[in-house]
XYZ file of C-alpha atoms in Angstrom:
621
model
C -20.874 18.503 121.399
C -17.569 19.762 120.066
C -16.281 23.292 120.555
C -13.966 25.258 118.331
C -10.874 26.684 120.050
C -11.801 30.053 118.547
C -14.942 30.123 120.659
C -12.758 30.681 123.707
C -11.184 33.828 122.309
C -13.854 36.331 123.509
C -13.677 34.869 127.020
C -9.874 35.138 127.083
C -10.035 38.749 125.898
C -12.670 39.509 128.540
C -10.651 37.941 131.356
C -7.404 39.638 130.340
C -9.130 43.008 129.964
C -10.349 42.640 133.520
C -6.742 42.483 134.657
C -6.016 45.915 133.262
C -5.088 45.016 129.697
C -6.376 46.418 126.458
C -5.837 43.983 123.629
C -4.712 45.737 120.448
C -6.045 43.203 117.982
C -6.385 39.485 117.497
C -6.074 37.378 114.409
C -6.517 33.572 114.659
C -3.410 31.706 113.576
C -2.031 28.197 113.796
C 0.379 29.166 116.555
C -0.579 29.511 120.263
C -2.735 32.481 121.239
C -0.721 35.591 122.150
C -2.038 38.218 124.546
C -0.981 41.070 122.281
C 0.108 41.015 118.691
C 3.505 41.973 117.319
C 3.909 45.647 116.623
C 4.527 44.799 112.980
C 0.860 43.831 112.619
C -1.277 46.263 110.670
C -4.294 45.300 112.775
C -3.587 47.611 115.695
C -6.535 49.425 117.138
C -6.457 52.576 119.208
C -6.455 52.119 122.997
C -8.989 54.922 123.267
C -11.345 56.546 120.812
C -9.933 58.766 118.093
C -11.719 61.807 119.463
C -10.222 61.441 122.948
C -6.755 60.724 121.530
C -6.809 63.888 119.436
C -8.064 65.888 122.400
C -5.223 64.588 124.573
C -2.305 64.743 122.174
C -3.021 67.483 119.644
C -3.607 71.185 119.811
C -6.989 70.970 118.088
C -10.128 70.262 120.177
C -11.602 66.792 119.796
C -14.880 68.102 118.412
C -13.158 69.671 115.408
C -11.115 66.620 114.414
C -12.781 64.907 111.508
C -9.951 64.026 109.161
C -6.331 65.031 108.756
C -3.148 64.710 106.767
C -2.554 61.076 107.670
C -5.182 59.696 105.336
C -7.805 59.089 108.021
C -5.407 58.437 110.898
C -4.896 60.469 114.011
C -1.631 62.207 114.796
C -0.054 59.176 116.452
C -0.826 56.792 113.587
C -3.883 55.170 115.170
C -6.834 54.269 112.987
C -9.819 56.604 113.390
C -13.096 54.808 114.104
C -16.667 55.991 113.655
C -18.943 55.517 116.617
C -22.224 53.782 115.956
C -25.249 53.809 118.221
C -29.005 53.619 118.386
C -29.354 57.387 118.217
C -27.810 57.423 114.785
C -29.818 54.484 113.517
C -32.441 56.467 111.599
C -29.843 58.864 110.249
C -27.797 55.967 108.937
C -30.865 54.581 107.149
C -31.607 57.926 105.538
C -28.024 58.286 104.369
C -27.725 54.732 103.139
C -28.388 55.584 99.510
C -26.267 58.744 99.436
C -23.034 58.698 97.477
C -19.906 58.218 99.536
C -17.771 61.317 99.554
C -14.235 60.759 98.208
C -11.304 61.351 100.536
C -9.879 64.831 100.192
C -6.321 65.580 101.150
C -5.944 68.388 103.681
C -2.699 70.288 104.030
C -1.109 69.983 107.507
C -1.408 73.105 109.616
C 1.571 74.850 111.258
C 2.327 73.581 114.750
C 4.038 74.943 117.836
C 7.809 75.310 117.491
C 9.722 73.899 120.470
C 13.190 74.458 119.111
C 14.923 77.846 118.926
C 18.171 77.392 117.027
C 19.502 80.906 117.638
C 18.773 80.735 121.373
C 20.717 77.481 121.664
C 23.709 78.514 119.562
C 24.446 82.162 120.285
C 27.797 83.053 121.795
C 26.400 84.178 125.159
C 24.521 80.923 125.689
C 27.536 78.856 124.650
C 29.845 80.693 127.047
C 27.388 80.272 129.912
C 26.961 76.531 129.367
C 30.706 76.004 129.492
C 30.577 77.087 133.143
C 27.104 75.911 134.215
C 27.284 73.188 136.912
C 25.037 70.131 136.997
C 25.170 69.962 140.800
C 23.624 66.496 141.094
C 23.442 64.985 144.571
C 23.868 61.451 143.212
C 27.222 62.399 141.670
C 28.326 63.880 144.984
C 27.565 60.580 146.722
C 30.072 58.872 144.426
C 27.929 55.852 143.519
C 26.293 56.992 140.259
C 28.017 55.706 137.125
C 26.037 57.933 134.786
C 28.205 61.069 134.868
C 31.951 61.619 134.936
C 31.852 65.382 135.693
C 29.491 67.534 137.723
C 30.577 70.883 136.250
C 32.522 72.255 133.263
C 30.939 69.638 131.041
C 33.323 70.229 128.118
C 36.420 69.523 130.238
C 36.353 65.788 129.526
C 39.052 63.431 128.177
C 37.296 62.660 124.882
C 37.172 66.356 123.974
C 40.879 66.710 124.657
C 41.589 63.662 122.479
C 39.516 65.135 119.652
C 41.346 68.472 119.867
C 44.711 66.718 119.685
C 43.610 64.621 116.717
C 42.313 67.487 114.595
C 45.302 69.695 115.469
C 47.808 67.033 114.396
C 49.937 67.899 111.376
C 48.641 65.051 109.214
C 45.033 66.178 109.693
C 45.582 69.944 109.623
C 47.001 69.862 106.125
C 43.876 68.048 104.949
C 41.659 70.986 105.936
C 40.589 73.255 103.126
C 40.792 76.886 104.202
C 38.528 77.924 107.078
C 37.281 75.132 109.287
C 34.161 76.859 110.520
C 30.819 76.324 108.816
C 28.745 78.169 111.413
C 29.532 81.731 112.401
C 28.517 81.274 116.016
C 31.359 78.785 116.608
C 34.013 81.460 116.197
C 36.288 81.843 119.214
C 33.936 81.712 122.163
C 36.340 79.319 123.890
C 39.993 80.309 123.960
C 41.073 76.716 124.682
C 39.735 75.306 121.426
C 41.952 74.545 118.488
C 41.518 76.319 115.191
C 40.119 73.302 113.357
C 37.832 71.773 115.994
C 34.942 73.604 117.627
C 33.140 72.454 120.752
C 29.410 73.091 121.046
C 27.102 72.498 124.016
C 23.785 72.319 122.161
C 21.385 72.114 125.119
C 21.157 73.086 128.802
C 23.337 70.903 131.031
C 20.385 69.816 133.222
C 17.062 68.120 132.412
C 18.210 67.325 128.873
C 17.701 63.556 128.892
C 14.380 62.661 127.268
C 15.088 58.926 127.030
C 16.484 56.755 129.801
C 16.974 53.039 130.427
C 17.245 51.980 134.081
C 17.999 48.663 135.751
C 15.654 47.167 138.339
C 16.486 45.601 141.714
C 14.494 44.628 144.838
C 14.229 47.233 147.591
C 15.447 44.868 150.276
C 15.708 41.205 149.274
C 14.394 39.050 146.490
C 12.123 37.243 148.959
C 10.364 40.211 150.556
C 8.372 41.397 147.507
C 8.316 44.971 148.872
C 8.727 46.659 145.523
C 11.622 47.670 143.313
C 14.295 50.329 143.018
C 15.345 51.854 139.697
C 18.766 53.171 138.797
C 22.131 52.477 137.198
C 24.582 49.686 137.862
C 27.475 50.714 140.036
C 30.819 50.620 138.298
C 32.129 47.071 137.711
C 29.140 45.447 139.409
C 25.490 44.473 139.023
C 24.448 46.348 142.154
C 21.855 48.975 141.312
C 22.300 52.509 142.617
C 18.937 54.376 142.681
C 18.884 57.880 141.148
C 15.399 59.258 141.958
C 16.469 62.913 141.694
C 18.801 62.746 138.694
C 19.504 66.294 137.487
C 20.021 65.376 133.830
C 16.724 63.485 133.586
C 13.692 65.278 132.222
C 11.345 65.983 135.183
C 8.754 63.604 133.715
C 11.240 60.724 133.966
C 11.881 61.391 137.650
C 8.118 61.558 138.218
C 7.679 58.225 136.408
C 10.400 56.608 138.537
C 8.615 57.793 141.671
C 5.290 56.333 140.545
C 6.896 53.051 139.495
C 8.510 52.704 142.899
C 5.160 53.221 144.631
C 3.295 50.943 142.220
C 5.723 48.028 142.558
C 5.433 48.383 146.336
C 1.616 48.437 146.204
C 1.265 45.284 144.076
C 4.399 43.479 145.323
C 6.132 43.350 141.941
C 9.111 41.019 141.881
C 12.328 42.060 140.187
C 14.528 39.814 138.085
C 16.942 37.674 140.084
C 20.234 37.282 138.263
C 21.464 34.547 140.615
C 18.682 32.034 139.991
C 17.359 33.600 136.726
C 13.845 33.967 138.161
C 11.380 36.065 136.198
C 10.264 39.560 137.108
C 10.720 43.181 136.139
C 14.205 43.509 134.667
C 14.657 46.943 133.083
C 12.518 49.974 132.321
C 12.751 52.479 129.479
C 11.283 55.975 129.564
C 10.700 58.114 126.463
C 9.392 61.656 126.899
C 7.155 63.226 124.283
C 8.381 66.794 124.589
C 5.203 68.478 123.347
C 3.107 66.920 126.117
C 5.610 65.847 128.778
C 4.024 62.385 128.744
C 5.990 59.158 129.146
C 6.085 56.167 126.826
C 7.022 53.403 129.268
C 8.524 50.046 128.344
C 8.565 47.351 131.027
C 11.209 44.723 130.258
C 10.047 41.466 131.834
C 12.184 38.386 132.347
C 9.764 36.046 130.619
C 9.713 34.009 127.420
C 6.369 35.516 126.392
C 3.750 37.856 127.771
C 1.641 35.012 129.154
C 4.457 34.055 131.515
C 4.672 37.669 132.743
C 1.211 37.358 134.288
C -0.311 38.175 136.679
C 2.445 40.542 137.856
C 2.494 42.590 134.648
C -1.272 43.147 134.585
C -1.347 44.202 138.231
C 1.503 46.664 137.776
C -0.028 48.291 134.686
C -3.379 48.627 136.422
C -1.750 50.268 139.441
C 0.216 52.721 137.286
C -2.946 53.815 135.502
C -4.678 54.187 138.836
C -1.982 56.436 140.293
C -1.590 58.948 137.456
C -3.209 58.043 134.122
C -2.356 61.436 132.603
C 1.411 60.859 132.835
C 1.507 57.860 130.542
C 1.571 58.348 126.792
C 1.671 54.585 126.383
C 2.827 51.403 128.112
C 4.646 48.534 126.419
C 6.001 45.201 127.574
C 9.151 43.640 126.171
C 9.807 40.000 127.043
C 13.473 39.115 127.460
C 14.471 35.988 129.334
C 18.033 35.908 127.976
C 20.930 35.487 130.358
C 23.102 38.235 128.864
C 23.214 41.969 129.565
C 21.210 43.038 126.512
C 18.216 45.101 127.557
C 16.175 44.229 124.475
C 16.108 40.978 122.540
C 16.213 41.021 118.727
C 12.946 39.131 118.275
C 10.204 41.607 117.218
C 7.611 39.230 118.658
C 8.931 40.130 122.106
C 7.252 43.553 121.884
C 3.688 44.038 123.107
C 1.796 47.316 123.236
C -0.438 47.337 126.306
C -1.922 50.826 126.362
C -1.800 54.036 124.388
C -0.719 55.030 120.859
C 2.056 53.254 119.040
C 4.093 56.332 118.167
C 5.671 59.205 120.061
C 5.750 62.406 118.017
C 8.523 64.995 117.964
C 8.464 68.173 115.862
C 10.917 68.508 112.984
C 13.502 71.021 114.209
C 14.028 73.119 111.080
C 10.466 74.271 110.409
C 7.013 74.721 111.907
C 5.638 71.883 109.783
C 5.892 68.131 110.117
C 6.625 65.561 112.775
C 9.111 62.824 113.487
C 7.622 59.540 114.697
C 9.260 57.059 117.058
C 8.214 53.778 118.610
C 10.103 51.826 121.304
C 11.427 49.580 118.520
C 13.274 52.430 116.812
C 16.423 54.265 117.806
C 15.810 57.621 119.482
C 18.407 60.098 120.696
C 18.726 60.531 124.458
C 18.978 64.322 124.093
C 16.433 65.441 121.514
C 16.965 69.148 122.220
C 20.679 68.812 121.557
C 20.294 66.670 118.466
C 17.915 69.258 117.007
C 20.938 71.579 116.818
C 22.994 68.902 115.052
C 20.162 68.185 112.593
C 19.855 71.893 111.812
C 23.618 72.251 111.249
C 23.579 69.229 108.934
C 20.625 70.681 107.019
C 22.446 73.989 106.568
C 25.571 72.184 105.363
C 23.647 70.585 102.490
C 23.539 72.874 99.422
C 20.134 73.752 98.028
C 18.989 71.611 95.127
C 21.119 68.667 96.246
C 20.309 65.017 95.704
C 20.778 63.478 99.124
C 21.370 59.898 100.220
C 21.293 59.118 103.950
C 22.682 55.819 105.248
C 22.073 54.584 108.806
C 19.064 56.897 108.667
C 16.980 55.558 111.545
C 13.548 57.178 111.190
C 15.045 59.793 108.837
C 15.795 62.454 111.456
C 18.626 64.155 109.531
C 17.309 63.699 106.007
C 13.770 64.847 106.759
C 15.089 67.860 108.688
C 17.115 68.844 105.616
C 14.141 68.268 103.308
C 11.924 70.534 105.427
C 14.643 73.171 105.887
C 15.252 73.616 102.158
C 11.516 73.747 101.436
C 11.186 76.998 103.387
C 10.669 80.255 101.444
C 13.943 81.660 100.166
C 15.693 78.261 100.084
C 16.191 75.996 97.091
C 14.367 72.669 97.644
C 16.267 69.402 97.595
C 15.905 67.486 94.339
C 15.392 64.187 96.128
C 16.106 62.315 99.358
C 16.828 58.600 99.756
C 17.026 57.097 103.240
C 17.799 53.567 104.393
C 18.290 51.556 107.566
C 18.158 47.857 108.376
C 15.521 48.171 111.145
C 12.149 47.491 109.434
C 10.293 49.443 112.126
C 11.879 52.695 110.949
C 10.121 52.715 107.592
C 6.670 52.986 109.148
C 7.809 55.996 111.175
C 9.345 57.577 108.072
C 6.110 57.152 106.108
C 4.092 58.884 108.801
C 6.575 61.755 108.890
C 6.211 62.183 105.123
C 2.425 62.254 105.526
C 2.717 65.005 108.157
C 4.494 67.370 105.742
C 2.815 69.422 102.993
C 2.732 67.645 99.650
C 4.657 70.509 98.106
C 7.591 69.467 100.311
C 7.475 65.728 99.686
C 6.260 65.492 96.065
C 7.319 67.029 92.777
C 5.018 69.501 91.078
C 3.089 67.570 88.472
C 3.810 68.562 84.903
C 0.763 66.679 83.646
C -1.183 68.746 81.152
C 1.594 71.290 80.632
C 3.086 69.485 77.629
C 1.833 68.178 74.371
C 1.670 64.421 73.921
C 4.529 64.583 71.405
C 6.795 66.097 74.071
C 6.392 63.225 76.548
C 9.533 61.126 77.081
C 9.401 57.390 76.535
C 11.092 55.006 78.974
C 13.801 54.312 76.407
C 14.461 58.026 75.901
C 14.617 58.527 79.650
C 17.138 55.692 80.052
C 19.260 57.087 77.210
C 19.281 60.557 78.798
C 20.460 59.118 82.114
C 23.133 57.023 80.375
C 24.362 60.093 78.499
C 24.569 62.061 81.720
C 21.717 64.430 80.844
C 20.007 65.418 84.081
C 16.279 65.911 84.344
C 15.103 69.241 85.653
C 13.244 69.012 88.963
C 9.981 70.133 87.349
C 10.222 67.209 84.911
C 10.169 64.703 87.753
C 7.046 63.119 89.182
C 6.170 61.181 92.301
C 7.675 61.315 95.760
C 10.854 63.254 96.506
C 11.658 61.220 99.627
C 11.948 57.433 99.628
C 13.017 54.784 102.124
C 14.292 51.231 101.826
C 14.977 48.679 104.549
C 18.597 47.630 104.081
C 21.984 47.755 105.726
C 24.252 50.584 104.600
C 26.399 48.317 102.418
C 23.389 46.690 100.785
C 21.751 50.089 100.225
C 24.838 51.214 98.312
C 24.870 48.065 96.181
C 21.236 48.638 95.217
C 22.145 52.086 93.897
C 20.845 54.351 96.672
C 23.792 56.764 96.263
C 23.891 56.726 92.460
C 23.328 60.294 91.321
C 23.564 61.648 94.866
C 25.651 64.792 95.310
C 25.546 64.601 99.131
C 25.929 61.512 101.307
C 24.948 61.715 104.985
C 26.088 58.917 107.318
C 25.247 58.509 111.001
C 26.656 55.063 111.843
C 26.596 53.345 115.252
C 29.504 53.612 117.652
C 31.586 51.081 115.703
C 31.716 53.377 112.670
C 31.211 52.713 108.968
C 30.820 49.207 107.623
C 33.961 48.033 105.849
C 32.177 47.822 102.478
C 30.885 51.396 102.828
C 34.323 52.732 103.729
C 35.890 50.909 100.780
C 33.413 52.475 98.356
C 34.099 55.966 99.713
C 37.849 55.419 99.362
C 37.640 54.491 95.676
C 39.002 57.125 93.268
C 36.539 59.037 91.138
C 35.870 57.202 87.855
C 35.321 59.749 85.085
C 34.349 56.989 82.652
C 31.418 55.802 84.763
C 28.173 57.203 83.305
C 25.965 59.379 85.463
C 22.828 57.462 86.368
C 20.356 57.647 89.230
C 19.350 53.998 89.135
C 21.272 50.745 88.930
C 18.685 49.493 86.419
C 20.256 51.552 83.624
C 23.904 50.825 84.407
C 25.659 49.172 81.492
C 28.771 48.027 83.374
C 29.224 44.993 85.688
C 28.459 45.548 89.375
C 32.011 44.706 90.424
C 33.285 47.648 88.347
C 30.796 50.196 89.721
C 31.837 52.921 92.136
C 28.587 53.174 94.059
C 29.495 56.604 95.524
C 31.069 57.995 92.356
C 28.709 60.986 92.109
C 29.055 62.088 95.755
C 31.102 65.254 96.168
C 30.118 66.082 99.761
C 30.161 63.650 102.700
C 28.608 64.603 106.057
C 29.722 62.189 108.769
C 27.863 62.290 112.108
C 29.667 60.147 114.666
C 28.800 58.927 118.161
C 32.067 56.982 118.535
C 35.158 59.143 118.205
C 37.696 56.307 117.981
C 35.848 54.840 114.983
C 35.535 58.285 113.415
C 39.282 58.873 113.685
C 39.951 55.499 112.028
C 37.502 56.209 109.182
C 38.776 59.775 108.809
C 42.360 58.529 108.412
C 41.246 56.092 105.715
C 39.250 58.706 103.795
C 41.930 61.403 103.863
C 44.736 59.015 102.879
C 42.784 57.421 100.012
C 42.874 58.302 96.315
C 39.279 59.516 96.419
C 40.301 63.159 96.861
C 38.535 63.882 100.163
C 39.411 67.048 102.072
C 38.050 68.241 105.404
C 35.953 71.378 105.369
C 35.061 71.412 109.070
C 34.914 69.380 112.279
C 32.771 70.162 115.310
C 32.238 68.327 118.587
C 28.870 68.461 120.335
C 28.626 67.739 124.055
C 25.329 65.954 123.498
C 25.236 64.252 126.903
C 26.491 66.848 129.431
C 28.107 65.139 132.403
C 29.359 62.117 130.452
C 32.671 61.522 128.689
C 31.092 61.525 125.240
C 31.244 63.715 122.158
C 29.066 63.667 119.062
C 31.244 64.755 116.130
C 30.173 66.186 112.771
C 32.783 66.199 109.999
C 32.178 67.600 106.528
C 34.311 66.275 103.657
C 34.474 67.607 100.088
C 35.832 65.694 97.117
C 38.424 67.715 95.180
C 39.759 65.323 92.535
C 36.902 65.215 89.995
């Protein structure tokens, strides 16, 4: 008798589930069987039932959750499943011949607001935070490399460098009038220069809602008595434990405590750098602020998840045994590389073990909508502080603008602006285009769009309001765009917000910024790509026709100024040296850029880091 290899699948799933795993989904392929599928698979199933997930992670009781704004998905993007049983057998037979009810869209309901912009930006709060100490015991011991100051968090070298740069003569004469774009910045710190404001956007303690920690054995690599979790000491690979870190969210410190106990209980081995033996290598914690739960990623020194067994299964089972309510989800990332990179670039290295795929965070500028993150997407370490930055960026975008956001991530800044301008009394944005090269971001962006009211994300349909003779043909529409005749917002149809997967330079070349009046950039620490900077430094071409799509351009690509229509540039920087380089290039170019304002945000209190927001306006049009 011959047996198909697929016949073994149920037994493998059964055995692995007995070791504490929940398999997301399985699809037979020609390649070897994987324990968990890649997160890019659309076959994910919920780790628990939809009713229990909604009861745990939403404000509505499980019994009242039937359908929602995600098109039949729960709030974390997990597919909702109908339970079937013997009790419902007769009912199902009776309803067999009934017509299936069509899906009906339901408007999202207002949610709890975590973020209070005024409370975080008033003058009294700002003055207090300038003096508030962190008072961390690990800093006092002198072995923690995480912080450079323990008090007066704005008295750091990078802030002094920024003040000197923006007060230099060459930069000061490029400012246009008043530098301030937020009234609360005015003169609460006498040491600040006129053209550069320093903001501390969050409390100086318990602000970190995402942390990555290294792993080391408690005593020796041979004893298997558990692991310690902390940061590398300066100029070494020796790990200094930080169990009571003052800047960590309390849930992170609780998770570190449980991990330490769990690795001790099941004798988890840590990665040995000397002989490159497998084991637990790094851990990442992401806090969902609305629940305080932790999305945990265990980075295992293994080529694939099969080689992480049985240690991984035992550790996950022990963590769930100790405190199942703490964990929002648990992931494994396999990385057997010899370098210092925490995560490998291969998406097949990611495996979701338990819990929902996405962590939700509320949009900061409104009481509607959510931002979605997975461990594969970039997420700010200080979400409370970045909410202030996102709100300031949203306020700096004029109502009715056409906005292009490069390096958008999951769309944090662009979606915040879209929601802000959709509030009563504000003029809605005409459209929003976001892009980033990480393909995982697009799925998060789509779910965020689904969480917002359709009035925010779609144009009002003009169908039925015109006679057939008044409808524009495609040729007429193309001619209008070529002639520079703009469509009114109520003549537009479809989605206001769109996303493409592309690098910043490629997004420009595909026409993402054509027609955009505002360009928002939030590049990595190295700054703008050279191609992007070159486009922004090109002089305004008055002979280039106004179009919103590259499909109707009638000039060769090499002659196109892909940012020709942009008259406001909002640059959010996490690397000040790169910002200064790009700022010099922009202000010295023939493009006509002038600085309206510059503000530095102490986003990571205790560290020598500043997040800078510069607003440029184009004057030579």
